[in-house]
Amino acid sequence: MASEPGPPNSSSSLIEVRNLTRHYRMGPQTVHALEDVTVAIPRGEFVAVMGPSGSGKSTFMNLLGCLDRPDAGRYQLDGQDIGGLSSDALAAVRNRRIGFVFQSFNLLPRQSALENVMLPMVYAGVGHARRMERALAALEAVGLRERAAHRPTQLSGGQQQRVAIARALVNDPLLLLADEPTGALDTATSLEIIGLFQRLNRRGITIVLVTHEPEVARFAARLLQFRDGRLIGDSNQEPEVAA
């Protein structure tokens, strides 16, 4: 049975947002993409964010990932107020503290799996030898070390997503954000990827996964539901185990 989540001001929270609001202008109209959202996510939690198209779930993820700024409200990540940061400071937060996984993988087609995984460390100023070491370890963590020299076109969809996950993990982020990570995969491969997320979560990585599929959301321990830009549901659940 679902139980109520902890209070928003929990000291163990990695993420705290209060009254988060984001509006967009589209011609003469104002789109209320996100409206007055308050929620806290503790460290080490696996959260699924669900809602129909236009519900605000992707806007919520973009704000958590420092890809956009709110019009109102407050966002704290690991106790740091994100709202007042410069563009350069936000870029540093994205690079060093947040890992991103997307539906389309976003791998560089002419680069090997190893080179794709190394890329975030180039921007972080990590030396070449250390980049190699950490990238190989990340590929090992997702079961693809033996495919390090392969280009994306030589990999299956599931393998490409594993490379993308390794890339997201290579800077040891506080938070892993996944936007429809199984949307381009078949059912069996989707279960493999969800199983990988669950194993990473058991290692202590905080995961926020955006999906429109209840079949995917059931593997998370907590479910946030959005509609019309508002958070309409927040409940803990007993997750199914994929692996």
PDB file of C-alpha atoms in Angstrom:
ATOM      1  CA  MET A   1       0.000   0.000   0.000  1.00  0.00           C
ATOM      2  CA  ALA A   2       1.259   3.491  -0.826  1.00  0.00           C
ATOM      3  CA  SER A   3       2.395   5.649   2.067  1.00  0.00           C
ATOM      4  CA  GLU A   4       2.884   9.373   2.371  1.00  0.00           C
ATOM      5  CA  PRO A   5       6.376  10.760   1.621  1.00  0.00           C
ATOM      6  CA  GLY A   6       8.435  12.670   4.128  1.00  0.00           C
ATOM      7  CA  PRO A   7       8.044  16.391   4.814  1.00  0.00           C
ATOM      8  CA  PRO A   8       9.494  18.884   2.298  1.00  0.00           C
ATOM      9  CA  ASN A   9      12.018  20.267   4.785  1.00  0.00           C
ATOM     10  CA  SER A  10      13.722  16.953   5.528  1.00  0.00           C
ATOM     11  CA  SER A  11      17.425  17.472   6.292  1.00  0.00           C
ATOM     12  CA  SER A  12      18.250  14.378   4.194  1.00  0.00           C
ATOM     13  CA  SER A  13      16.796  15.923   1.030  1.00  0.00           C
ATOM     14  CA  LEU A  14      19.035  16.172  -2.001  1.00  0.00           C
ATOM     15  CA  ILE A  15      16.389  18.184  -3.878  1.00  0.00           C
ATOM     16  CA  GLU A  16      14.043  20.779  -2.392  1.00  0.00           C
ATOM     17  CA  VAL A  17      11.756  22.888  -4.538  1.00  0.00           C
ATOM     18  CA  ARG A  18       9.224  25.341  -3.162  1.00  0.00           C
ATOM     19  CA  ASN A  19       6.485  27.070  -5.142  1.00  0.00           C
ATOM     20  CA  LEU A  20       8.357  26.376  -8.385  1.00  0.00           C
ATOM     21  CA  THR A  21       6.654  28.119 -11.309  1.00  0.00           C
ATOM     22  CA  ARG A  22       7.467  28.363 -15.009  1.00  0.00           C
ATOM     23  CA  HIS A  23       5.430  30.192 -17.667  1.00  0.00           C
ATOM     24  CA  TYR A  24       6.119  30.495 -21.398  1.00  0.00           C
ATOM     25  CA  ARG A  25       4.882  33.081 -23.860  1.00  0.00           C
ATOM     26  CA  MET A  26       3.535  31.655 -27.123  1.00  0.00           C
ATOM     27  CA  GLY A  27       2.360  34.598 -29.197  1.00  0.00           C
ATOM     28  CA  PRO A  28      -0.414  36.350 -27.282  1.00  0.00           C
ATOM     29  CA  GLN A  29      -0.911  33.392 -24.934  1.00  0.00           C
ATOM     30  CA  THR A  30       0.817  32.419 -21.703  1.00  0.00           C
ATOM     31  CA  VAL A  31       1.429  28.703 -21.168  1.00  0.00           C
ATOM     32  CA  HIS A  32       1.440  27.733 -17.495  1.00  0.00           C
ATOM     33  CA  ALA A  33       3.964  24.912 -17.836  1.00  0.00           C
ATOM     34  CA  LEU A  34       4.573  24.561 -14.100  1.00  0.00           C
ATOM     35  CA  GLU A  35       2.558  26.100 -11.312  1.00  0.00           C
ATOM     36  CA  ASP A  36       3.470  26.375  -7.621  1.00  0.00           C
ATOM     37  CA  VAL A  37       5.190  22.983  -7.195  1.00  0.00           C
ATOM     38  CA  THR A  38       6.642  22.113  -3.787  1.00  0.00           C
ATOM     39  CA  VAL A  39       8.388  18.782  -3.221  1.00  0.00           C
ATOM     40  CA  ALA A  40      11.487  17.267  -1.603  1.00  0.00           C
ATOM     41  CA  ILE A  41      13.458  14.248  -2.811  1.00  0.00           C
ATOM     42  CA  PRO A  42      15.752  12.535  -0.295  1.00  0.00           C
ATOM     43  CA  ARG A  43      19.178  11.231  -1.189  1.00  0.00           C
ATOM     44  CA  GLY A  44      19.179   7.746  -2.603  1.00  0.00           C
ATOM     45  CA  GLU A  45      15.562   7.740  -3.745  1.00  0.00           C
ATOM     46  CA  PHE A  46      14.272   6.370  -7.060  1.00  0.00           C
ATOM     47  CA  VAL A  47      11.431   8.619  -8.230  1.00  0.00           C
ATOM     48  CA  ALA A  48       9.225   8.260 -11.303  1.00  0.00           C
ATOM     49  CA  VAL A  49       7.610  11.427 -12.675  1.00  0.00           C
ATOM     50  CA  MET A  50       4.452  10.750 -14.674  1.00  0.00           C
ATOM     51  CA  GLY A  51       1.878  12.730 -16.571  1.00  0.00           C
ATOM     52  CA  PRO A  52       0.343  13.156 -20.025  1.00  0.00           C
ATOM     53  CA  SER A  53       1.863  15.352 -22.719  1.00  0.00           C
ATOM     54  CA  GLY A  54       1.809  18.975 -21.562  1.00  0.00           C
ATOM     55  CA  SER A  55       1.455  18.046 -17.893  1.00  0.00           C
ATOM     56  CA  GLY A  56       4.659  19.808 -16.790  1.00  0.00           C
ATOM     57  CA  LYS A  57       6.816  16.752 -16.149  1.00  0.00           C
ATOM     58  CA  SER A  58       9.479  17.661 -18.714  1.00  0.00           C
ATOM     59  CA  THR A  59       9.546  21.288 -17.542  1.00  0.00           C
ATOM     60  CA  PHE A  60      10.035  19.990 -13.998  1.00  0.00           C
ATOM     61  CA  MET A  61      12.966  17.841 -15.127  1.00  0.00           C
ATOM     62  CA  ASN A  62      14.527  20.715 -17.092  1.00  0.00           C
ATOM     63  CA  LEU A  63      14.419  22.889 -13.975  1.00  0.00           C
ATOM     64  CA  LEU A  64      15.912  20.143 -11.785  1.00  0.00           C
ATOM     65  CA  GLY A  65      18.642  19.660 -14.392  1.00  0.00           C
ATOM     66  CA  CYS A  66      19.490  23.390 -14.485  1.00  0.00           C
ATOM     67  CA  LEU A  67      18.586  23.454 -18.191  1.00  0.00           C
ATOM     68  CA  ASP A  68      16.050  26.214 -17.542  1.00  0.00           C
ATOM     69  CA  ARG A  69      15.288  28.778 -14.859  1.00  0.00           C
ATOM     70  CA  PRO A  70      11.987  29.170 -12.995  1.00  0.00           C
ATOM     71  CA  ASP A  71       9.927  32.355 -13.092  1.00  0.00           C
ATOM     72  CA  ALA A  72       9.211  32.017  -9.396  1.00  0.00           C
ATOM     73  CA  GLY A  73       9.983  29.710  -6.504  1.00  0.00           C
ATOM     74  CA  ARG A  74      13.137  28.222  -5.068  1.00  0.00           C
ATOM     75  CA  TYR A  75      15.289  25.220  -6.000  1.00  0.00           C
ATOM     76  CA  GLN A  76      17.983  23.830  -3.718  1.00  0.00           C
ATOM     77  CA  LEU A  77      20.297  21.021  -4.789  1.00  0.00           C
ATOM     78  CA  ASP A  78      22.352  19.465  -2.014  1.00  0.00           C
ATOM     79  CA  GLY A  79      21.670  22.547   0.114  1.00  0.00           C
ATOM     80  CA  GLN A  80      22.783  25.014  -2.565  1.00  0.00           C
ATOM     81  CA  ASP A  81      20.335  27.634  -3.801  1.00  0.00           C
ATOM     82  CA  ILE A  82      20.412  27.258  -7.581  1.00  0.00           C
ATOM     83  CA  GLY A  83      18.365  30.350  -8.396  1.00  0.00           C
ATOM     84  CA  GLY A  84      21.126  32.913  -8.013  1.00  0.00           C
ATOM     85  CA  LEU A  85      23.814  31.115  -9.999  1.00  0.00           C
ATOM     86  CA  SER A  86      25.330  32.553 -13.157  1.00  0.00           C
ATOM     87  CA  SER A  87      25.100  30.725 -16.481  1.00  0.00           C
ATOM     88  CA  ASP A  88      28.682  29.486 -16.091  1.00  0.00           C
ATOM     89  CA  ALA A  89      27.972  28.247 -12.577  1.00  0.00           C
ATOM     90  CA  LEU A  90      24.847  26.433 -13.787  1.00  0.00           C
ATOM     91  CA  ALA A  91      26.904  24.766 -16.524  1.00  0.00           C
ATOM     92  CA  ALA A  92      29.375  23.564 -13.880  1.00  0.00           C
ATOM     93  CA  VAL A  93      26.513  22.125 -11.791  1.00  0.00           C
ATOM     94  CA  ARG A  94      25.167  20.285 -14.839  1.00  0.00           C
ATOM     95  CA  ASN A  95      28.581  18.879 -15.692  1.00  0.00           C
ATOM     96  CA  ARG A  96      29.760  17.801 -12.257  1.00  0.00           C
ATOM     97  CA  ARG A  97      26.670  17.165 -10.151  1.00  0.00           C
ATOM     98  CA  ILE A  98      23.954  15.955 -12.538  1.00  0.00           C
ATOM     99  CA  GLY A  99      23.952  13.095 -15.033  1.00  0.00           C
ATOM    100  CA  PHE A 100      21.471  13.080 -17.936  1.00  0.00           C
ATOM    101  CA  VAL A 101      19.998  10.150 -19.854  1.00  0.00           C
ATOM    102  CA  PHE A 102      17.670  10.831 -22.793  1.00  0.00           C
ATOM    103  CA  GLN A 103      15.411   8.758 -25.019  1.00  0.00           C
ATOM    104  CA  SER A 104      17.517   9.446 -28.116  1.00  0.00           C
ATOM    105  CA  PHE A 105      20.863   8.480 -26.474  1.00  0.00           C
ATOM    106  CA  ASN A 106      22.618  11.608 -27.908  1.00  0.00           C
ATOM    107  CA  LEU A 107      25.868   9.778 -28.652  1.00  0.00           C
ATOM    108  CA  LEU A 108      28.414  11.174 -31.101  1.00  0.00           C
ATOM    109  CA  PRO A 109      28.253   8.751 -34.039  1.00  0.00           C
ATOM    110  CA  ARG A 110      31.903   9.035 -35.084  1.00  0.00           C
ATOM    111  CA  GLN A 111      33.263   8.532 -31.597  1.00  0.00           C
ATOM    112  CA  SER A 112      33.753   5.196 -29.862  1.00  0.00           C
ATOM    113  CA  ALA A 113      31.796   4.231 -26.761  1.00  0.00           C
ATOM    114  CA  LEU A 114      34.874   5.050 -24.692  1.00  0.00           C
ATOM    115  CA  GLU A 115      35.276   8.482 -26.297  1.00  0.00           C
ATOM    116  CA  ASN A 116      31.589   9.268 -25.773  1.00  0.00           C
ATOM    117  CA  VAL A 117      31.853   8.390 -22.089  1.00  0.00           C
ATOM    118  CA  MET A 118      35.026  10.462 -21.702  1.00  0.00           C
ATOM    119  CA  LEU A 119      33.439  13.621 -23.109  1.00  0.00           C
ATOM    120  CA  PRO A 120      31.970  15.091 -19.865  1.00  0.00           C
ATOM    121  CA  MET A 121      35.372  14.784 -18.222  1.00  0.00           C
ATOM    122  CA  VAL A 122      36.963  16.849 -20.998  1.00  0.00           C
ATOM    123  CA  TYR A 123      34.660  19.731 -20.038  1.00  0.00           C
ATOM    124  CA  ALA A 124      35.454  19.099 -16.360  1.00  0.00           C
ATOM    125  CA  GLY A 125      39.195  19.439 -16.995  1.00  0.00           C
ATOM    126  CA  VAL A 126      40.130  15.863 -16.037  1.00  0.00           C
ATOM    127  CA  GLY A 127      43.496  14.664 -17.374  1.00  0.00           C
ATOM    128  CA  HIS A 128      43.609  12.120 -20.208  1.00  0.00           C
ATOM    129  CA  ALA A 129      44.894   9.147 -18.197  1.00  0.00           C
ATOM    130  CA  ARG A 130      42.278   9.703 -15.498  1.00  0.00           C
ATOM    131  CA  ARG A 131      39.572  10.113 -18.164  1.00  0.00           C
ATOM    132  CA  MET A 132      40.474   6.739 -19.659  1.00  0.00           C
ATOM    133  CA  GLU A 133      40.475   5.048 -16.267  1.00  0.00           C
ATOM    134  CA  ARG A 134      37.132   6.460 -15.180  1.00  0.00           C
ATOM    135  CA  ALA A 135      35.438   5.905 -18.544  1.00  0.00           C
ATOM    136  CA  LEU A 136      36.479   2.243 -18.608  1.00  0.00           C
ATOM    137  CA  ALA A 137      35.214   1.832 -15.046  1.00  0.00           C
ATOM    138  CA  ALA A 138      31.877   3.400 -16.026  1.00  0.00           C
ATOM    139  CA  LEU A 139      31.552   1.085 -19.014  1.00  0.00           C
ATOM    140  CA  GLU A 140      32.395  -1.822 -16.721  1.00  0.00           C
ATOM    141  CA  ALA A 141      29.592  -0.718 -14.384  1.00  0.00           C
ATOM    142  CA  VAL A 142      27.040  -0.965 -17.203  1.00  0.00           C
ATOM    143  CA  GLY A 143      28.455  -4.232 -18.574  1.00  0.00           C
ATOM    144  CA  LEU A 144      30.045  -2.820 -21.742  1.00  0.00           C
ATOM    145  CA  ARG A 145      33.779  -2.590 -21.110  1.00  0.00           C
ATOM    146  CA  GLU A 146      34.435  -5.094 -23.906  1.00  0.00           C
ATOM    147  CA  ARG A 147      32.585  -2.768 -26.320  1.00  0.00           C
ATOM    148  CA  ALA A 148      34.673   0.303 -25.508  1.00  0.00           C
ATOM    149  CA  ALA A 149      36.104   0.601 -29.017  1.00  0.00           C
ATOM    150  CA  HIS A 150      32.757   0.206 -30.809  1.00  0.00           C
ATOM    151  CA  ARG A 151      30.965   3.158 -32.375  1.00  0.00           C
ATOM    152  CA  PRO A 152      27.243   3.698 -31.703  1.00  0.00           C
ATOM    153  CA  THR A 153      26.290   2.274 -35.118  1.00  0.00           C
ATOM    154  CA  GLN A 154      27.949  -0.990 -34.063  1.00  0.00           C
ATOM    155  CA  LEU A 155      25.829  -1.240 -30.921  1.00  0.00           C
ATOM    156  CA  SER A 156      22.212  -2.226 -30.314  1.00  0.00           C
ATOM    157  CA  GLY A 157      19.737   0.310 -28.954  1.00  0.00           C
ATOM    158  CA  GLY A 158      20.043  -1.121 -25.461  1.00  0.00           C
ATOM    159  CA  GLN A 159      23.831  -1.016 -25.637  1.00  0.00           C
ATOM    160  CA  GLN A 160      23.733   2.598 -26.831  1.00  0.00           C
ATOM    161  CA  GLN A 161      21.558   3.511 -23.860  1.00  0.00           C
ATOM    162  CA  ARG A 162      24.018   1.766 -21.547  1.00  0.00           C
ATOM    163  CA  VAL A 163      26.821   3.879 -23.012  1.00  0.00           C
ATOM    164  CA  ALA A 164      24.678   6.970 -22.405  1.00  0.00           C
ATOM    165  CA  ILE A 165      24.157   5.883 -18.802  1.00  0.00           C
ATOM    166  CA  ALA A 166      27.903   5.330 -18.363  1.00  0.00           C
ATOM    167  CA  ARG A 167      28.501   8.832 -19.719  1.00  0.00           C
ATOM    168  CA  ALA A 168      25.956  10.208 -17.231  1.00  0.00           C
ATOM    169  CA  LEU A 169      27.714   8.465 -14.348  1.00  0.00           C
ATOM    170  CA  VAL A 170      31.351   9.171 -15.202  1.00  0.00           C
ATOM    171  CA  ASN A 171      31.629  12.415 -13.204  1.00  0.00           C
ATOM    172  CA  ASP A 172      30.102  10.717 -10.144  1.00  0.00           C
ATOM    173  CA  PRO A 173      26.977  12.941 -10.072  1.00  0.00           C
ATOM    174  CA  LEU A 174      24.728  13.524  -7.091  1.00  0.00           C
ATOM    175  CA  LEU A 175      21.659  13.118  -9.272  1.00  0.00           C
ATOM    176  CA  LEU A 176      20.760  11.063 -12.348  1.00  0.00           C
ATOM    177  CA  LEU A 177      17.927  12.488 -14.478  1.00  0.00           C
ATOM    178  CA  ALA A 178      16.397  10.161 -17.072  1.00  0.00           C
ATOM    179  CA  ASP A 179      13.879  11.502 -19.612  1.00  0.00           C
ATOM    180  CA  GLU A 180      11.876   8.664 -21.228  1.00  0.00           C
ATOM    181  CA  PRO A 181      15.018   6.468 -21.223  1.00  0.00           C
ATOM    182  CA  THR A 182      13.166   3.379 -22.485  1.00  0.00           C
ATOM    183  CA  GLY A 183      10.991   5.167 -25.058  1.00  0.00           C
ATOM    184  CA  ALA A 184      13.038   3.965 -28.050  1.00  0.00           C
ATOM    185  CA  LEU A 185      13.554   0.402 -26.773  1.00  0.00           C
ATOM    186  CA  ASP A 186      11.607  -2.843 -26.983  1.00  0.00           C
ATOM    187  CA  THR A 187      10.045  -4.365 -23.877  1.00  0.00           C
ATOM    188  CA  ALA A 188      12.842  -6.818 -23.059  1.00  0.00           C
ATOM    189  CA  THR A 189      15.575  -4.207 -23.510  1.00  0.00           C
ATOM    190  CA  SER A 190      13.560  -1.682 -21.477  1.00  0.00           C
ATOM    191  CA  LEU A 191      13.505  -4.127 -18.560  1.00  0.00           C
ATOM    192  CA  GLU A 192      17.280  -4.502 -18.820  1.00  0.00           C
ATOM    193  CA  ILE A 193      17.739  -0.728 -18.638  1.00  0.00           C
ATOM    194  CA  ILE A 194      15.299  -0.377 -15.722  1.00  0.00           C
ATOM    195  CA  GLY A 195      17.127  -3.199 -13.968  1.00  0.00           C
ATOM    196  CA  LEU A 196      20.377  -1.272 -14.417  1.00  0.00           C
ATOM    197  CA  PHE A 197      18.764   1.835 -12.917  1.00  0.00           C
ATOM    198  CA  GLN A 198      17.613  -0.208  -9.934  1.00  0.00           C
ATOM    199  CA  ARG A 199      21.107  -1.600  -9.374  1.00  0.00           C
ATOM    200  CA  LEU A 200      22.588   1.897  -9.567  1.00  0.00           C
ATOM    201  CA  ASN A 201      19.959   3.124  -7.120  1.00  0.00           C
ATOM    202  CA  ARG A 202      20.848   0.333  -4.697  1.00  0.00           C
ATOM    203  CA  ARG A 203      24.406   1.720  -4.805  1.00  0.00           C
ATOM    204  CA  GLY A 204      23.006   5.002  -3.471  1.00  0.00           C
ATOM    205  CA  ILE A 205      22.508   7.036  -6.660  1.00  0.00           C
ATOM    206  CA  THR A 206      19.455   9.311  -6.607  1.00  0.00           C
ATOM    207  CA  ILE A 207      17.375   8.806  -9.752  1.00  0.00           C
ATOM    208  CA  VAL A 208      14.506  10.888 -11.137  1.00  0.00           C
ATOM    209  CA  LEU A 209      12.928   9.208 -14.159  1.00  0.00           C
ATOM    210  CA  VAL A 210      10.369  10.944 -16.378  1.00  0.00           C
ATOM    211  CA  THR A 211       7.950   8.619 -18.155  1.00  0.00           C
ATOM    212  CA  HIS A 212       4.411   8.464 -19.491  1.00  0.00           C
ATOM    213  CA  GLU A 213       4.310   4.683 -19.084  1.00  0.00           C
ATOM    214  CA  PRO A 214       2.817   3.138 -15.893  1.00  0.00           C
ATOM    215  CA  GLU A 215       4.685  -0.054 -16.815  1.00  0.00           C
ATOM    216  CA  VAL A 216       7.964   1.820 -16.274  1.00  0.00           C
ATOM    217  CA  ALA A 217       6.895   3.893 -13.267  1.00  0.00           C
ATOM    218  CA  ARG A 218       6.025   0.791 -11.240  1.00  0.00           C
ATOM    219  CA  PHE A 219       9.748   0.028 -10.820  1.00  0.00           C
ATOM    220  CA  ALA A 220      10.368   3.246  -8.853  1.00  0.00           C
ATOM    221  CA  ALA A 221       9.864   3.571  -5.108  1.00  0.00           C
ATOM    222  CA  ARG A 222       8.027   6.876  -5.370  1.00  0.00           C
ATOM    223  CA  LEU A 223       5.615   8.333  -7.898  1.00  0.00           C
ATOM    224  CA  LEU A 224       5.063  12.030  -8.650  1.00  0.00           C
ATOM    225  CA  GLN A 225       2.085  12.734 -10.913  1.00  0.00           C
ATOM    226  CA  PHE A 226       1.632  15.965 -12.871  1.00  0.00           C
ATOM    227  CA  ARG A 227      -1.325  17.396 -14.735  1.00  0.00           C
ATOM    228  CA  ASP A 228      -1.824  20.860 -16.218  1.00  0.00           C
ATOM    229  CA  GLY A 229       1.443  22.074 -14.718  1.00  0.00           C
ATOM    230  CA  ARG A 230       0.561  21.038 -11.175  1.00  0.00           C
ATOM    231  CA  LEU A 231       1.743  18.243  -8.918  1.00  0.00           C
ATOM    232  CA  ILE A 232      -1.452  16.279  -8.268  1.00  0.00           C
ATOM    233  CA  GLY A 233      -0.055  13.118  -6.698  1.00  0.00           C
ATOM    234  CA  ASP A 234       2.918  12.151  -4.537  1.00  0.00           C
ATOM    235  CA  SER A 235       3.068   8.657  -3.074  1.00  0.00           C
ATOM    236  CA  ASN A 236       5.517   5.962  -2.092  1.00  0.00           C
ATOM    237  CA  GLN A 237       5.029   2.518  -3.544  1.00  0.00           C
ATOM    238  CA  GLU A 238       6.508  -0.960  -3.338  1.00  0.00           C
ATOM    239  CA  PRO A 239       8.607  -1.154  -6.507  1.00  0.00           C
ATOM    240  CA  GLU A 240       8.659  -4.172  -8.746  1.00  0.00           C
ATOM    241  CA  VAL A 241      12.107  -5.638  -9.236  1.00  0.00           C
ATOM    242  CA  ALA A 242      13.463  -5.779 -12.772  1.00  0.00           C
ATOM    243  CA  ALA A 243      16.828  -7.296 -11.869  1.00  0.00           C
TER     244      ALA A 243
END
